[in-house]
Coordinates of N, CA and C in Angstrom, one line a residue:
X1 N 131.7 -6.9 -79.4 CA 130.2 -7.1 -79.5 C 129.9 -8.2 -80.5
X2 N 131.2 -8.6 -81.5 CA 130.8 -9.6 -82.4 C 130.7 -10.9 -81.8
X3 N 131.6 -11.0 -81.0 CA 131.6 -12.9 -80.7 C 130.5 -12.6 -79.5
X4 N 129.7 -11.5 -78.9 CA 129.2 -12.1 -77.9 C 127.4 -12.8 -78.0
X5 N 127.2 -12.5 -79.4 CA 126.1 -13.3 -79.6 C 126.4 -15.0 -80.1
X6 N 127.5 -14.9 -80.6 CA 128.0 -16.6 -80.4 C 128.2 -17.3 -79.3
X7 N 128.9 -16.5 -78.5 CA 129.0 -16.9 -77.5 C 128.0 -17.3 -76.4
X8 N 126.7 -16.7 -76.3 CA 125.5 -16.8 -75.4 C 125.0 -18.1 -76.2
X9 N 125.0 -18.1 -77.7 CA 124.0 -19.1 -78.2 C 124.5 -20.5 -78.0
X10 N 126.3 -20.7 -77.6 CA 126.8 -21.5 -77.4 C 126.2 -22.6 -76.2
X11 N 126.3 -21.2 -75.2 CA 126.3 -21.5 -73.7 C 124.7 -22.3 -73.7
X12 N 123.8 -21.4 -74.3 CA 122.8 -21.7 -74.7 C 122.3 -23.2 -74.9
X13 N 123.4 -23.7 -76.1 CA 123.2 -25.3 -76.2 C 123.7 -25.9 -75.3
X14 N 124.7 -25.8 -74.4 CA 125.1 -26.7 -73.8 C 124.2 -26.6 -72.5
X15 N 123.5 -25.7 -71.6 CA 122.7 -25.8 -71.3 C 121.2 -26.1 -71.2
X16 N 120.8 -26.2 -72.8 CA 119.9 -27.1 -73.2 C 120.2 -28.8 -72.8
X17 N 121.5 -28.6 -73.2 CA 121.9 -30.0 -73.3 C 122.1 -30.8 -72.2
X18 N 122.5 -30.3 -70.9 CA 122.4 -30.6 -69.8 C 120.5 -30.9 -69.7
X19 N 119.9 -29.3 -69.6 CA 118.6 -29.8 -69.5 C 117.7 -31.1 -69.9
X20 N 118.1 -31.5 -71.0 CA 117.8 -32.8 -71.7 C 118.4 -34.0 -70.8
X21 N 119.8 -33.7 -70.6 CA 120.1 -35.0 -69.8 C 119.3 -35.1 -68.6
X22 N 119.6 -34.2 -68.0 CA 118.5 -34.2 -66.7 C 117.2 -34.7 -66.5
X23 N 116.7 -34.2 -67.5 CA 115.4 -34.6 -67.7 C 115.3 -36.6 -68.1
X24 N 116.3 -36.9 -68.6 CA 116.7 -38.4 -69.3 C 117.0 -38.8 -67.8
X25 N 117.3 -38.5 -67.1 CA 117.9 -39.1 -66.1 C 117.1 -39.2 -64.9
X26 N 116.0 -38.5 -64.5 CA 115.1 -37.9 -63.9 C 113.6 -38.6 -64.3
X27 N 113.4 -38.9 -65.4 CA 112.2 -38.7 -65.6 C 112.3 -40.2 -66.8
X28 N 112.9 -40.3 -67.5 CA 112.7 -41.6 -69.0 C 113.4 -42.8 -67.7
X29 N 114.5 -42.5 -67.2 CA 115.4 -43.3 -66.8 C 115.0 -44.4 -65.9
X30 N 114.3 -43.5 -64.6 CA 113.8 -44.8 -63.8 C 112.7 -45.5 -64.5
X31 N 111.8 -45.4 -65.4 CA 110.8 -46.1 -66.0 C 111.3 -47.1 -66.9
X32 N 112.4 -46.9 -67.0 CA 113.7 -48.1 -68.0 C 114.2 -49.0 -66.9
X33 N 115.1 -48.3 -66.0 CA 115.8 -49.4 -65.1 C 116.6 -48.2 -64.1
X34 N 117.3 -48.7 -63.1 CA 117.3 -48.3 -62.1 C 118.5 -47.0 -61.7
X35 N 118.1 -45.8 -62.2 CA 119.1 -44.8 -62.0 C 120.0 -44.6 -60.3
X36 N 121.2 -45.3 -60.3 CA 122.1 -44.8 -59.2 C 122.3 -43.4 -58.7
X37 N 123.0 -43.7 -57.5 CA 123.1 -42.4 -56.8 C 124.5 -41.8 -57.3
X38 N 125.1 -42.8 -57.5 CA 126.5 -42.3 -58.5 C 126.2 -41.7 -59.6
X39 N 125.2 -41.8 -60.7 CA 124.6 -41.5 -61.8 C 124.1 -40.0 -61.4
X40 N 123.5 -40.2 -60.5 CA 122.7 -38.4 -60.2 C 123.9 -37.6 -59.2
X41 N 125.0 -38.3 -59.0 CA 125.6 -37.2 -58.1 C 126.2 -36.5 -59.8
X42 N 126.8 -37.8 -60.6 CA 128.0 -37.6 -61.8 C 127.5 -36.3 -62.4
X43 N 126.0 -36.2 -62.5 CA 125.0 -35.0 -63.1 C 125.4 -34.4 -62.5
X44 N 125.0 -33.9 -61.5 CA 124.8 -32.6 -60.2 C 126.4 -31.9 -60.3
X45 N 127.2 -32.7 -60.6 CA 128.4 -32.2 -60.8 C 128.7 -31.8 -61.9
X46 N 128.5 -32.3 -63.0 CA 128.4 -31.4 -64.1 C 127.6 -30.5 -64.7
X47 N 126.5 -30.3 -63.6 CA 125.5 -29.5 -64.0 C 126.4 -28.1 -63.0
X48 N 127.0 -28.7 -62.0 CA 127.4 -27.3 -61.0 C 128.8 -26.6 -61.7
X49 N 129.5 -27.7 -62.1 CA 130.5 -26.7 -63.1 C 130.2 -26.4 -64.1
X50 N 129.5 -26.4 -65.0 CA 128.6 -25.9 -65.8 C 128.2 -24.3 -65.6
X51 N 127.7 -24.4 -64.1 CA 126.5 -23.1 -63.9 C 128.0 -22.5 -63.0
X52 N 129.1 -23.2 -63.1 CA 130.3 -22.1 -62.4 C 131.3 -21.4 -63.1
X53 N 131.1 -22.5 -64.7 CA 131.8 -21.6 -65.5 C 131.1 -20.7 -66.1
X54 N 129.9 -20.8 -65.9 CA 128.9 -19.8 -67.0 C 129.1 -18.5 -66.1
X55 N 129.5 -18.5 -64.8 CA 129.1 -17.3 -64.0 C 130.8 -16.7 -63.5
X56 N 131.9 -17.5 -64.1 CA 133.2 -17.0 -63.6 C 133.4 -17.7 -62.1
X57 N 133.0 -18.6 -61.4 CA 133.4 -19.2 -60.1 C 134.7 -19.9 -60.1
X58 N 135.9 -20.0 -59.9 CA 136.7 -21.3 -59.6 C 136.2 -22.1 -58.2
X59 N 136.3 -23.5 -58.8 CA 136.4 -24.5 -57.7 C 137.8 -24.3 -57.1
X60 N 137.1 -24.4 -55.7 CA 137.7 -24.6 -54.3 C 138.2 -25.6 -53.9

């Protein structure tokens, strides 16, 4: 029971932290200069292993 409130607050930030990129990438980025499709795939993949380790999935 001890490490599992460390552990959520962990998960916590790095899911903030994604959310922030996303948002930088999404929303600040094209008004700077020209966000690629390699740039939002590189996200989407780290955002999906992200939400597959948080949930126990192995990639396939």
């Amino acid at each position: 029971m001890f490490g599992f409130g460390g552990s959520i607050r962990r998960d916590d930030v790095g899911l903030r932290k994604l959310q922030l990129e996303f948002e930088f990438m999404t929303e600040v980025m094209p008004r700077c200069t020209c966000v690629t499709k390699r740039d939002l795939d590189k996200l989407v993949s780290k955002v999906n292993a992200s939400l597959r380790s948080r949930i126990g999935i192995s990639r396939e």
